[in-house]
Amino acid sequence: MIIKNNNTFHLMGRNVSYIMAVDECGNLLHVHYGKKLADRDYSEIRKNRSVWAAYDEDDETLEMSAQEYPSYGHLDLKAPAYSVVNGSGNSIAQLKYKGYEIRNGYAPALKGMPSLFVGDKSAVTIELTLEDKIAGIRAVLSYTVFDEYDIIARSVEIINMSDTDIEVERAYSACLDMGAGDYDLIHFSGGWAREREYFRTPVTQGTRTDISNERGGSGHVINPFIMLAARNADENEGSVYGLTLVYSGNHSSTVECDQYGSIRVMQGINPFMFGAKLKPGEGFQTPQSVLSYSDKGIGGVSRALHDVFGNNLCRSKWQHKDRPVLINNWEATYFDFTEEKLIQIAKRAKEAGIELFVLDDGWFGKRNDDFSGLGDWYENRAKLPSGISGLAKRINDIGMKFGLWIEPEMVNPDSDLYRAHPDWAISVPGRAPALSRNQLILDLSRDEVCDYIIKSICNILGSANIEYIKWDMNRPMTDMPYKGYNHKYTLGFYKIMDAITSAFPDILFEGCSGGGGRFDAGVLAYMPQIWTSDNSDAAARLKIQYSTSMGYPVSSISAHVTAVPNHQNGRVTSLKTRAETAYMGAFGYELDITQMSDADFETVKAQVARYKELRTLMRAGDFYRLQSPYETNYCGWETVSKDKSEAFVFSCRILSVANSRDRRVMLKGLDASASYIDTACGRIYGGDELMYIGLEPEYAREDFSSFSVLLKKL
Ligand code: GLA
């Protein structure tokens, strides 16, 4: 619901209020974002000044007031939300309120970019128009309230109202002037094979923290999702704000704390090397920033994001379907496979109950290692005598679905495509572009390049019964030829994704980028699951999946059981722990199943059956983190069905400790007054007992020992 009360705009979710007010000078001020308030006129509230300042009235208001979309060039000296070089060559502006429009049941579709859609949920949008007459710019601030989830999605359009060209140098999608308070910043940083580690640091006076990325894609190193948590907030309790950018290019989330301790948080496209020139009448649309607030701690924010991203972001048919258990040949064979070897793997996998066979890298062009072939999207008949369609048929005849790996945004210099179109790779005239993994990136800002990719990939997808695609992107972007290039590339990527996923709506698409290097809400709009990390070691995955779940639905977290010693870090963990860790997400195997002992094979069979029993619950339930691997020697999580009739609990003790007592696992989200039965042993517990006394753990006397329990309500 959105209510206008005099000069106050009040956006309400079920438990949340977001309030803005127009002051007497026409400034749009930020009044409140947080716990729900009653409908009143709050326009006076930001006039109470608790600090004496040496400026005159109006200037003081700017410095002390919380602003909704702050400008540059006035006596608010924090970083501005936007900067536009006007026809006079300066960037000074001051946006003043012009008008508003409220539209029920509506969420704007952003031109060329993914964004949340309404679907069958309720949503209401307010568009506030602000203008600076001297600079000749108009900004339309858009807010869509998804009241059921307490989610507010924001974006901005900046329009050139002048009669000269202007250049947008920065345009954040959202700004939150939170006032003075004691908050911690939570962000997710890592690298290849250790994506999205959890970091929590106090926000202190006089700092400006820029959680930003210039790697071209959203990146392994910094994820476009941050949280601001009240100092006393934890996983379960306290005020926490989440900001997620629905964007896959260079991004920035900034947190600034001024001399008064007032905090300004912004999120949007990274201003570094950004620029958008606008002719008179043209507009620039920012991506969407998804805001979530909960007083139920980090877990509350996560569950809201799981729901909104699970229901209102991805239009794939697979979003609400159970995902097939897959086997991928990458860690089984790498590039070294024959058609017969693949068939052997598929046959054995089928016997274990696995449903989808995925052929990874190495099936196309001259691709026997990573030095050649990218760009040549036709099958390598030397390796696959039956071709892709013949192989797909053979796999289908075994009784499995067939899936394929592709990396369409890339080209190897040693490829037919590059020899024919060397100018299609991103480069700057006179400079040799930097190679990474021996490959270059195709210039997705050009229509003919996008058209080639769409055509060549559609050719393959139409040529065989392909039911799954793993879409990879294996290098950072360098040699960007001009300011604003990265955004144009990102729009090209979305155009391609939109065309291909619309042409093949039945295919299950999985995103990938050197593991989890492009795990973002922009990708999730097209592909309901993403390969979370190339690191498939169970112990490493505990942390990676635990923190990834803070911002993204568990149904999007692709997780595989691989061989030991693990190929990335050499660790040995039990087959049980590997599978139980991977049950959390879209589950599969990535190992040579033909080489397994009979005993292990029987275990795999049982694991596959177990996952099939769990997968609807894991995909559609409410997810609770129980024990943090960042803070304890344990990692635990739980999924409870929306009707609380079943729950699956997982816990792993990371290192074995002699002569110690293990912590009980305190469950969450159950019906306290109901009884639940442990489906394995038949033991009956009260819901209250499970939540307030907890489960007795059942670890083995070894490192990385996990156990799991499926509970059903009686
Ligand atoms: C990336 C992916 C891997 C695999 C290889 C193939 O690294 O993350 O899963 O597909 O590419 O080259």
XYZ file of C-alpha atoms and ligand atoms in Angstrom:
726
model
C 0.000 0.000 0.000
C 1.162 3.556 -0.683
C -0.470 6.492 1.095
C 0.026 10.189 0.419
C -0.679 12.236 3.540
C -0.099 15.969 2.899
C 3.546 16.098 1.889
C 4.344 12.601 3.118
C 4.560 9.496 0.971
C 4.198 6.345 3.018
C 5.063 2.996 1.424
C 3.854 0.066 3.517
C 4.596 -3.602 3.449
C 3.194 -6.057 5.960
C 5.793 -5.174 8.567
C 7.718 -2.349 7.021
C 7.329 1.364 6.349
C 9.283 3.508 3.916
C 8.481 7.194 4.302
C 9.505 10.242 2.290
C 8.434 13.852 2.621
C 8.709 17.000 0.516
C 10.031 19.963 2.540
C 9.046 23.613 2.090
C 11.969 24.121 -0.335
C 10.813 21.263 -2.554
C 13.538 18.814 -1.469
C 12.479 15.178 -1.283
C 13.616 14.018 2.139
C 13.976 10.542 3.505
C 12.009 10.141 6.720
C 12.025 6.491 7.726
C 12.770 3.016 6.482
C 12.258 0.200 8.938
C 9.589 -1.135 11.229
C 6.018 -0.349 10.240
C 4.518 2.912 11.447
C 0.950 4.171 11.518
C -0.325 6.411 8.746
C 0.404 9.989 9.881
C 1.818 13.189 8.447
C 5.541 12.829 9.077
C 6.700 15.803 7.034
C 7.876 17.788 10.069
C 10.076 15.057 11.462
C 13.338 15.827 9.662
C 13.260 19.440 10.792
C 14.304 18.587 14.336
C 17.976 19.385 14.475
C 19.983 18.049 17.318
C 23.238 19.733 16.293
C 24.039 23.397 15.959
C 25.495 24.130 12.553
C 27.013 27.340 11.256
C 25.019 27.420 8.044
C 21.824 29.281 7.318
C 18.445 27.582 7.521
C 18.154 26.049 4.066
C 21.739 24.940 3.810
C 21.584 23.497 7.263
C 18.521 21.524 6.256
C 20.460 19.925 3.459
C 23.418 19.003 5.635
C 21.297 17.660 8.453
C 18.404 16.249 6.467
C 18.233 12.791 5.112
C 17.801 13.058 1.354
C 16.154 10.660 -0.984
C 18.345 11.190 -4.047
C 21.142 13.600 -3.103
C 22.713 16.006 -5.571
C 26.214 17.418 -5.938
C 27.159 21.053 -5.481
C 25.385 22.095 -2.292
C 25.974 21.985 1.406
C 25.355 18.327 1.687
C 28.931 17.226 1.279
C 28.506 13.468 1.275
C 28.877 11.592 -1.999
C 25.957 12.349 -4.329
C 23.670 9.701 -5.749
C 24.086 11.060 -9.268
C 26.307 13.335 -11.231
C 25.440 14.717 -14.639
C 27.724 17.011 -16.640
C 25.324 19.581 -18.047
C 25.627 21.764 -21.137
C 27.629 24.361 -19.152
C 30.246 21.755 -18.270
C 29.552 21.530 -14.526
C 27.788 18.806 -12.506
C 25.856 21.037 -10.131
C 22.219 20.241 -9.702
C 19.507 20.242 -7.099
C 16.502 18.122 -7.825
C 13.181 19.490 -6.618
C 9.926 17.659 -6.323
C 7.567 17.978 -9.328
C 4.907 15.308 -8.934
C 4.049 11.686 -8.394
C 2.039 8.802 -9.778
C 0.863 5.684 -7.959
C -0.005 2.554 -9.954
C -1.517 -0.506 -8.334
C -0.589 -4.003 -9.505
C 2.299 -2.607 -11.491
C 6.079 -2.961 -11.497
C 7.990 -1.185 -14.260
C 9.851 -3.375 -16.752
C 13.244 -1.723 -17.142
C 14.355 -1.177 -20.710
C 16.918 -3.825 -21.659
C 17.449 -5.031 -18.100
C 15.843 -7.662 -15.893
C 13.741 -6.573 -12.932
C 11.158 -7.951 -10.535
C 7.741 -8.588 -12.052
C 4.358 -8.632 -10.315
C 3.151 -12.092 -11.372
C 0.306 -13.251 -9.152
C 1.521 -11.251 -6.142
C 0.343 -7.844 -5.065
C 2.564 -4.893 -5.849
C 2.175 -1.152 -6.078
C 4.534 1.365 -7.637
C 5.086 5.047 -6.969
C 7.019 7.161 -9.423
C 8.253 10.462 -8.042
C 9.405 13.060 -10.521
C 12.130 15.517 -9.534
C 13.609 18.245 -11.685
C 16.455 20.724 -11.832
C 15.451 23.456 -14.256
C 18.890 25.100 -14.510
C 20.746 21.884 -15.290
C 17.856 20.695 -17.418
C 17.560 17.266 -15.861
C 14.647 15.266 -14.612
C 14.878 12.178 -12.422
C 12.059 9.711 -12.062
C 12.482 7.700 -8.869
C 10.553 4.463 -8.971
C 9.620 2.361 -5.936
C 7.665 -0.884 -6.167
C 6.375 -2.324 -2.908
C 5.939 -6.098 -2.753
C 4.005 -5.939 0.497
C 3.842 -9.677 1.128
C 7.634 -9.904 1.370
C 8.381 -6.412 2.732
C 10.466 -5.791 -0.358
C 10.871 -2.444 -2.095
C 12.451 -2.406 -5.544
C 13.964 0.891 -6.644
C 15.306 2.317 -9.853
C 15.868 5.728 -11.384
C 15.581 7.210 -14.830
C 17.510 10.382 -15.604
C 16.168 12.390 -18.527
C 17.824 15.205 -20.432
C 15.310 18.091 -20.446
C 17.820 20.614 -21.775
C 18.495 21.510 -25.376
C 22.147 20.401 -25.288
C 23.863 17.045 -24.824
C 24.604 15.998 -21.248
C 26.575 13.100 -19.764
C 25.466 10.974 -16.843
C 28.660 10.138 -14.937
C 27.055 8.349 -12.050
C 23.513 7.282 -11.314
C 22.979 5.073 -8.312
C 19.830 3.002 -8.324
C 19.105 3.545 -4.653
C 20.229 5.763 -1.821
C 19.344 5.333 1.842
C 20.099 8.197 4.213
C 19.731 6.229 7.404
C 20.494 8.950 9.944
C 22.871 8.424 12.847
C 23.038 4.892 14.175
C 25.313 2.031 15.082
C 25.448 -0.371 12.180
C 27.671 -3.077 10.788
C 28.268 -3.565 7.101
C 28.012 -7.143 5.847
C 29.491 -7.926 2.467
C 30.487 -11.001 0.496
C 33.948 -11.224 -0.930
C 36.229 -13.973 -2.147
C 37.936 -15.239 -5.244
C 37.870 -18.194 -7.556
C 37.080 -21.359 -5.536
C 36.213 -19.367 -2.391
C 33.345 -17.187 -3.465
C 31.173 -14.979 -1.263
C 32.828 -15.288 2.144
C 30.929 -13.442 4.863
C 32.483 -10.277 6.302
C 30.943 -8.089 8.992
C 32.598 -4.818 9.955
C 31.437 -1.852 12.041
C 30.588 1.311 10.140
C 32.641 4.062 11.753
C 32.569 7.834 11.579
C 34.481 9.444 8.764
C 34.657 6.427 6.504
C 33.424 5.821 3.005
C 33.477 2.141 2.082
C 33.092 1.225 -1.552
C 32.137 -2.388 -2.114
C 32.697 -2.234 -5.833
C 33.866 -4.279 -8.748
C 35.507 -3.421 -12.065
C 35.917 -6.964 -13.371
C 33.297 -6.738 -16.059
C 30.890 -9.312 -14.690
C 29.528 -9.084 -11.176
C 32.629 -11.050 -10.197
C 34.147 -13.569 -7.805
C 35.606 -10.885 -5.583
C 32.688 -8.677 -4.577
C 29.033 -9.638 -4.806
C 26.367 -6.992 -5.586
C 24.568 -7.771 -2.335
C 25.230 -6.071 1.003
C 23.503 -5.838 4.340
C 23.466 -3.184 7.021
C 22.818 -4.759 10.381
C 22.114 -2.914 13.612
C 25.097 -3.553 15.889
C 23.000 -5.822 18.119
C 21.329 -7.697 15.240
C 22.221 -11.307 14.544
C 20.943 -14.183 12.457
C 17.586 -14.249 14.270
C 16.833 -10.877 15.796
C 17.325 -7.186 15.198
C 17.097 -4.703 12.361
C 18.817 -5.690 9.150
C 18.650 -4.050 5.716
C 19.587 -5.835 2.511
C 20.406 -4.232 -0.827
C 20.728 -6.403 -3.932
C 21.483 -5.053 -7.371
C 19.713 -6.862 -10.198
C 22.732 -6.430 -12.442
C 25.605 -8.493 -13.847
C 28.145 -5.804 -14.755
C 30.434 -3.494 -12.769
C 28.641 -2.541 -9.589
C 29.132 -0.447 -6.496
C 27.588 -0.413 -3.047
C 28.861 2.414 -0.869
C 28.453 3.106 2.818
C 29.450 6.528 4.076
C 29.392 7.720 7.669
C 29.757 11.485 8.142
C 31.010 13.606 11.027
C 27.653 13.273 12.768
C 27.595 9.534 12.453
C 24.854 9.718 9.797
C 25.014 6.878 7.352
C 24.362 7.044 3.616
C 24.130 3.773 1.708
C 23.996 3.679 -2.081
C 23.898 0.925 -4.659
C 24.124 0.963 -8.419
C 26.364 0.776 -11.462
C 29.989 1.429 -10.565
C 30.708 5.064 -11.563
C 34.319 4.166 -12.457
C 34.606 4.153 -16.263
C 30.875 4.708 -16.502
C 29.283 7.332 -18.687
C 26.088 7.725 -20.665
C 25.749 10.609 -23.098
C 22.179 11.826 -23.497
C 20.856 13.912 -26.348
C 17.949 16.267 -25.575
C 14.905 14.187 -24.627
C 16.887 10.977 -24.040
C 16.873 9.107 -20.750
C 19.187 6.775 -18.889
C 17.663 3.913 -16.932
C 19.521 2.491 -13.936
C 19.257 -1.170 -12.990
C 17.031 -2.170 -10.100
C 18.122 -2.267 -6.488
C 16.059 -4.579 -4.289
C 15.693 -3.370 -0.706
C 14.677 -5.640 2.105
C 14.209 -4.877 5.769
C 13.537 -7.243 8.623
C 13.590 -7.024 12.387
C 14.068 -10.794 12.390
C 17.768 -10.472 11.737
C 19.799 -11.662 8.790
C 17.576 -14.723 8.479
C 14.501 -12.528 8.038
C 16.131 -10.618 5.191
C 17.284 -13.863 3.550
C 13.856 -15.482 3.613
C 12.254 -12.378 2.056
C 14.891 -12.388 -0.696
C 14.462 -16.125 -1.257
C 10.742 -15.599 -1.736
C 10.892 -12.561 -3.981
C 13.721 -13.918 -6.140
C 12.049 -17.316 -6.167
C 8.676 -15.951 -7.304
C 9.124 -12.607 -9.025
C 12.434 -12.593 -10.870
C 12.885 -15.583 -13.174
C 10.261 -16.499 -15.754
C 11.741 -19.914 -16.507
C 9.314 -22.822 -16.359
C 11.904 -24.503 -14.166
C 11.713 -21.887 -11.449
C 8.910 -23.747 -9.713
C 9.820 -27.249 -10.807
C 11.955 -29.838 -9.109
C 15.363 -29.889 -10.770
C 16.663 -33.167 -12.200
C 19.553 -34.879 -10.420
C 22.424 -34.486 -12.847
C 25.809 -35.949 -13.579
C 28.400 -33.703 -15.217
C 31.490 -35.155 -16.902
C 33.889 -32.233 -16.221
C 35.758 -33.537 -13.182
C 35.379 -37.099 -14.488
C 37.139 -36.570 -17.819
C 38.017 -32.895 -18.286
C 38.722 -32.502 -22.037
C 39.770 -36.101 -22.445
C 36.649 -38.071 -23.383
C 35.215 -40.199 -26.143
C 31.577 -40.709 -26.992
C 31.786 -44.244 -25.594
C 33.212 -43.018 -22.281
C 30.327 -40.561 -21.949
C 27.832 -43.324 -22.677
C 29.406 -45.549 -20.003
C 29.115 -42.759 -17.443
C 25.504 -42.108 -18.425
C 24.535 -45.789 -18.220
C 25.995 -46.198 -14.755
C 24.458 -42.889 -13.632
C 21.069 -44.032 -14.865
C 21.379 -47.176 -12.727
C 21.909 -44.902 -9.728
C 18.690 -43.020 -10.512
C 20.403 -39.912 -11.933
C 18.159 -38.122 -14.421
C 20.244 -35.726 -16.504
C 23.598 -36.221 -18.212
C 25.573 -33.002 -18.826
C 28.383 -32.838 -21.347
C 30.761 -30.089 -20.226
C 33.561 -28.282 -22.059
C 35.413 -29.844 -25.017
C 32.679 -31.050 -27.384
C 32.936 -28.349 -30.081
C 35.389 -26.965 -32.631
C 39.032 -27.880 -32.069
C 38.696 -27.969 -28.310
C 41.039 -30.489 -26.704
C 42.367 -28.058 -24.137
C 41.583 -24.487 -23.231
C 43.781 -22.949 -25.931
C 41.384 -23.211 -28.849
C 37.855 -23.622 -30.123
C 35.744 -21.081 -28.227
C 33.467 -19.389 -30.726
C 33.148 -22.429 -33.005
C 29.810 -23.765 -31.846
C 29.662 -26.906 -33.916
C 30.341 -30.424 -32.708
C 33.751 -32.072 -32.876
C 33.002 -35.237 -34.871
C 36.398 -36.721 -34.054
C 35.290 -36.902 -30.426
C 31.590 -37.365 -30.999
C 31.004 -39.517 -34.101
C 27.236 -39.343 -33.580
C 27.346 -35.584 -33.223
C 25.376 -33.755 -30.553
C 22.004 -34.898 -31.847
C 23.179 -38.516 -32.041
C 24.677 -38.360 -28.571
C 21.551 -36.733 -27.151
C 19.508 -39.539 -28.689
C 21.781 -42.207 -27.217
C 21.488 -40.563 -23.792
C 17.703 -40.298 -24.174
C 17.592 -43.987 -25.148
C 19.320 -44.786 -21.864
C 16.419 -42.987 -20.194
C 18.145 -39.739 -19.268
C 17.828 -36.120 -20.267
C 20.755 -34.572 -22.119
C 22.431 -31.240 -21.281
C 25.331 -29.229 -22.661
C 27.982 -26.692 -21.583
C 28.534 -23.537 -23.637
C 30.536 -20.338 -23.238
C 29.026 -18.104 -25.925
C 30.485 -14.743 -24.886
C 34.043 -15.882 -25.582
C 36.455 -16.530 -28.420
C 39.897 -18.157 -28.578
C 42.347 -16.493 -30.984
C 42.835 -20.040 -32.261
C 39.323 -20.474 -33.622
C 37.594 -20.192 -36.972
C 35.414 -17.421 -35.586
C 38.404 -15.280 -34.600
C 40.151 -15.907 -37.902
C 37.014 -14.736 -39.715
C 36.215 -11.788 -37.395
C 39.259 -10.688 -35.381
C 37.555 -7.326 -34.799
C 34.694 -9.001 -32.903
C 36.825 -9.402 -29.761
C 36.895 -6.496 -27.307
C 40.046 -4.504 -27.886
C 41.441 -1.010 -28.268
C 43.067 -0.063 -31.600
C 46.858 -0.365 -31.469
C 46.931 -2.527 -28.323
C 47.006 -6.296 -28.004
C 44.119 -7.234 -25.706
C 44.944 -9.149 -22.519
C 44.373 -12.883 -22.751
C 42.922 -14.694 -19.779
C 42.532 -18.486 -19.852
C 43.796 -18.051 -23.433
C 40.593 -16.347 -24.482
C 39.136 -12.994 -25.447
C 35.655 -11.612 -24.930
C 33.313 -10.964 -27.820
C 32.073 -7.413 -28.190
C 28.482 -7.712 -27.018
C 27.919 -3.994 -27.525
C 27.663 -4.759 -31.257
C 24.426 -6.039 -32.722
C 26.057 -8.279 -35.336
C 28.073 -10.052 -32.623
C 24.973 -10.608 -30.481
C 23.113 -11.816 -33.566
C 25.890 -14.317 -34.360
C 25.782 -15.687 -30.813
C 22.006 -15.950 -30.796
C 21.995 -17.666 -34.178
C 24.809 -20.111 -33.510
C 23.524 -21.114 -30.075
C 19.927 -21.428 -31.323
C 21.264 -23.658 -34.119
C 22.728 -26.097 -31.623
C 19.762 -25.967 -29.286
C 17.413 -26.634 -32.165
C 19.520 -29.438 -33.574
C 19.135 -31.945 -30.759
C 17.022 -32.813 -27.760
C 18.926 -30.584 -25.327
C 17.059 -30.077 -22.057
C 19.674 -28.270 -19.966
C 22.361 -25.675 -20.678
C 25.287 -24.614 -18.490
C 26.163 -21.080 -19.644
C 29.732 -20.258 -18.663
C 31.802 -17.046 -18.734
C 35.376 -17.716 -17.802
C 37.379 -14.532 -17.605
C 37.307 -10.974 -16.298
C 36.808 -8.129 -18.760
C 39.759 -5.948 -19.734
C 40.475 -3.540 -22.597
C 37.101 -1.838 -22.337
C 37.380 0.713 -25.126
C 35.451 3.656 -23.686
C 33.515 4.973 -20.675
C 30.183 3.249 -20.348
C 31.317 0.214 -22.357
C 30.735 -2.298 -19.588
C 27.094 -1.277 -19.307
C 26.588 -1.681 -23.064
C 28.167 -5.144 -22.872
C 25.857 -6.051 -20.003
C 22.826 -4.923 -22.010
C 24.079 -7.092 -24.912
C 24.340 -10.063 -22.542
C 20.745 -9.545 -21.379
C 19.557 -9.195 -24.979
C 21.155 -12.525 -25.854
C 19.837 -14.238 -22.736
C 16.373 -12.900 -23.382
C 16.366 -14.085 -27.015
C 17.708 -17.569 -26.287
C 15.705 -18.320 -23.160
C 12.515 -17.107 -24.894
C 13.224 -19.234 -27.961
C 13.818 -22.332 -25.790
C 11.489 -21.959 -22.829
C 11.633 -25.651 -21.899
C 15.392 -25.743 -21.354
C 16.731 -25.547 -17.803
C 19.534 -22.931 -17.894
C 22.300 -22.893 -15.300
C 24.616 -19.900 -15.021
C 28.340 -20.279 -14.405
C 31.413 -18.086 -14.483
C 34.607 -19.870 -13.538
C 32.417 -21.367 -10.810
C 30.439 -18.652 -9.006
C 31.934 -15.539 -10.610
C 28.600 -14.200 -11.842
C 26.231 -15.189 -9.069
C 23.819 -12.280 -9.176
C 20.142 -11.453 -9.476
C 20.585 -10.312 -13.104
C 21.678 -13.798 -14.127
C 18.989 -15.374 -11.952
C 16.343 -13.526 -13.948
C 17.119 -15.849 -16.878
C 18.672 -18.904 -15.275
C 17.046 -20.315 -12.153
C 20.260 -21.906 -10.891
C 23.963 -21.029 -10.899
C 27.090 -23.157 -10.419
C 28.067 -21.824 -7.026
C 31.800 -22.454 -7.080
C 34.378 -24.600 -8.845
C 35.341 -25.608 -5.328
C 33.205 -28.673 -4.635
C 35.019 -29.739 -1.455
C 32.261 -30.257 1.105
C 34.075 -28.400 3.888
C 34.719 -25.386 1.650
C 31.143 -25.554 0.371
C 29.784 -25.259 3.916
C 30.999 -21.681 4.059
C 30.337 -20.847 0.415
C 26.757 -22.117 0.465
C 26.020 -20.774 3.959
C 26.886 -17.207 2.987
C 25.474 -17.454 -0.544
C 22.130 -18.386 1.035
C 22.084 -15.040 2.837
C 21.203 -13.287 -0.404
C 20.033 -15.921 -2.875
C 17.446 -18.716 -2.847
C 18.782 -22.179 -2.077
C 17.045 -23.413 -5.249
C 19.569 -21.313 -7.187
C 22.612 -22.846 -5.485
C 23.986 -25.602 -7.690
C 25.944 -28.174 -5.680
C 27.702 -31.374 -6.778
C 29.274 -34.382 -5.130
C 32.782 -34.801 -6.524
C 35.646 -37.245 -6.027
C 38.170 -37.217 -3.195
C 40.862 -36.122 -2.703
C 39.072 -33.007 -3.857
C 40.487 -31.610 -7.099
C 40.614 -28.026 -5.847
C 42.075 -28.310 -2.358
C 43.052 -31.952 -1.890
C 40.763 -32.555 1.076
C 39.135 -35.876 1.809
C 35.618 -35.872 3.181
C 33.151 -38.731 3.409
C 30.669 -39.448 0.628
C 27.936 -38.898 3.214
C 29.100 -35.376 4.087
C 29.627 -34.501 0.432
C 26.059 -35.472 -0.458
C 24.403 -34.009 2.629
C 26.162 -30.691 1.996
C 25.048 -30.712 -1.644
C 21.407 -31.569 -0.823
C 20.964 -27.916 0.065
C 20.761 -26.810 -3.550
C 20.269 -28.087 -7.088
C 21.948 -31.451 -6.587
C 24.191 -33.543 -8.802
C 27.373 -35.554 -9.210
C 30.560 -34.612 -11.018
C 32.862 -37.621 -10.877
C 33.625 -40.793 -12.794
C 30.811 -42.966 -11.526
C 32.164 -45.923 -13.547
C 35.227 -45.988 -11.278
C 33.347 -46.135 -7.981
C 33.470 -49.130 -5.679
C 30.270 -51.157 -5.474
C 29.749 -50.004 -1.905
C 30.078 -46.332 -2.853
C 27.810 -46.889 -5.830
C 25.104 -48.301 -3.550
C 25.536 -45.250 -1.314
C 25.094 -42.953 -4.310
C 21.937 -44.805 -5.273
C 20.509 -44.231 -1.803
C 21.592 -40.571 -1.867
C 19.853 -39.940 -5.181
C 16.668 -41.509 -3.849
C 16.966 -39.414 -0.695
C 17.396 -36.182 -2.655
C 14.348 -36.954 -4.772
C 12.378 -37.249 -1.560
C 13.749 -33.908 -0.312
C 13.934 -31.730 -3.362
C 10.476 -30.143 -3.345
C 10.946 -29.212 0.293
C 14.464 -27.863 -0.319
C 13.311 -25.775 -3.273
C 10.091 -24.385 -1.886
C 10.518 -24.313 1.903
C 11.666 -21.611 4.309
C 15.394 -21.742 4.908
C 16.956 -21.224 8.346
C 20.647 -21.079 9.124
C 21.283 -22.779 12.461
C 25.053 -22.848 13.053
C 27.539 -20.526 11.408
C 30.793 -22.001 10.062
C 32.177 -18.453 10.253
C 31.672 -18.319 14.016
C 31.608 -21.902 15.289
C 33.043 -25.361 14.649
C 29.709 -26.338 13.123
C 27.628 -25.546 10.095
C 23.911 -26.209 10.253
C 20.846 -25.326 8.261
C 17.241 -26.356 8.023
C 14.416 -26.090 5.523
C 10.837 -26.035 6.800
C 7.903 -26.411 4.426
C 5.682 -23.324 4.262
C 2.914 -25.229 6.069
C 5.417 -26.446 8.717
C 4.481 -30.060 8.035
C 8.041 -31.187 7.305
C 11.568 -30.063 7.933
C 14.973 -31.218 6.802
C 17.870 -30.522 9.151
C 21.567 -30.681 8.291
C 24.536 -30.196 10.555
C 28.249 -30.741 10.068
C 30.913 -30.630 12.748
C 33.944 -29.207 10.991
C 36.795 -30.564 13.125
C 36.533 -33.465 15.477
C 37.410 -32.541 19.059
C 38.478 -35.186 21.587
C 36.822 -35.251 24.968
C 34.218 -32.605 24.206
C 30.457 -32.351 24.115
C 28.826 -31.356 20.894
C 26.323 -28.532 20.813
C 22.689 -29.466 20.408
C 21.152 -28.252 17.165
C 18.401 -25.761 17.945
C 15.768 -25.890 15.219
C 13.676 -22.975 14.006
C 10.430 -22.234 12.259
C 8.519 -25.332 13.440
C 5.017 -25.497 14.826
C 5.782 -25.378 18.568
C 2.584 -27.149 19.530
C 2.907 -29.994 17.016
C 4.747 -33.322 17.228
C 7.312 -34.286 14.615
C 8.628 -37.736 13.806
C 12.194 -38.456 12.712
C 11.427 -40.420 9.542
C 14.602 -42.507 9.838
C 14.303 -43.841 13.385
C 10.677 -43.143 14.297
C 11.513 -41.027 17.327
C 8.881 -38.428 18.133
C 9.641 -34.904 19.331
C 7.593 -31.860 20.186
C 8.110 -28.879 17.883
C 8.848 -26.812 20.995
C 11.338 -29.441 22.180
C 13.211 -29.323 18.852
C 13.379 -25.537 18.926
C 14.110 -24.918 22.626
C 15.997 -28.048 23.749
C 17.298 -28.986 20.327
C 18.349 -32.125 18.509
C 21.025 -34.366 19.927
C 23.794 -34.397 17.294
C 24.957 -37.627 15.670
C 28.446 -36.919 14.330
C 31.002 -39.668 13.670
C 34.435 -39.525 15.328
C 36.137 -37.833 12.362
C 36.607 -34.409 10.798
C 33.840 -32.975 8.571
C 31.219 -35.344 9.894
C 27.642 -34.467 9.054
C 24.210 -35.821 9.837
C 20.778 -34.981 8.517
C 17.246 -35.622 9.712
C 13.929 -35.458 7.879
C 11.091 -34.629 10.240
C 7.392 -34.930 9.486
C 4.565 -33.458 11.492
C 2.249 -36.042 12.997
C 34.612 -23.326 -15.711
C 33.469 -23.960 -14.948
C 33.723 -25.428 -14.760
C 33.913 -26.083 -16.099
C 35.031 -25.401 -16.863
C 35.147 -25.921 -18.274
O 35.752 -23.263 -14.952
O 33.277 -23.324 -13.725
O 32.654 -26.020 -14.067
O 32.719 -26.018 -16.824
O 34.836 -24.005 -16.931
O 36.159 -25.318 -18.969
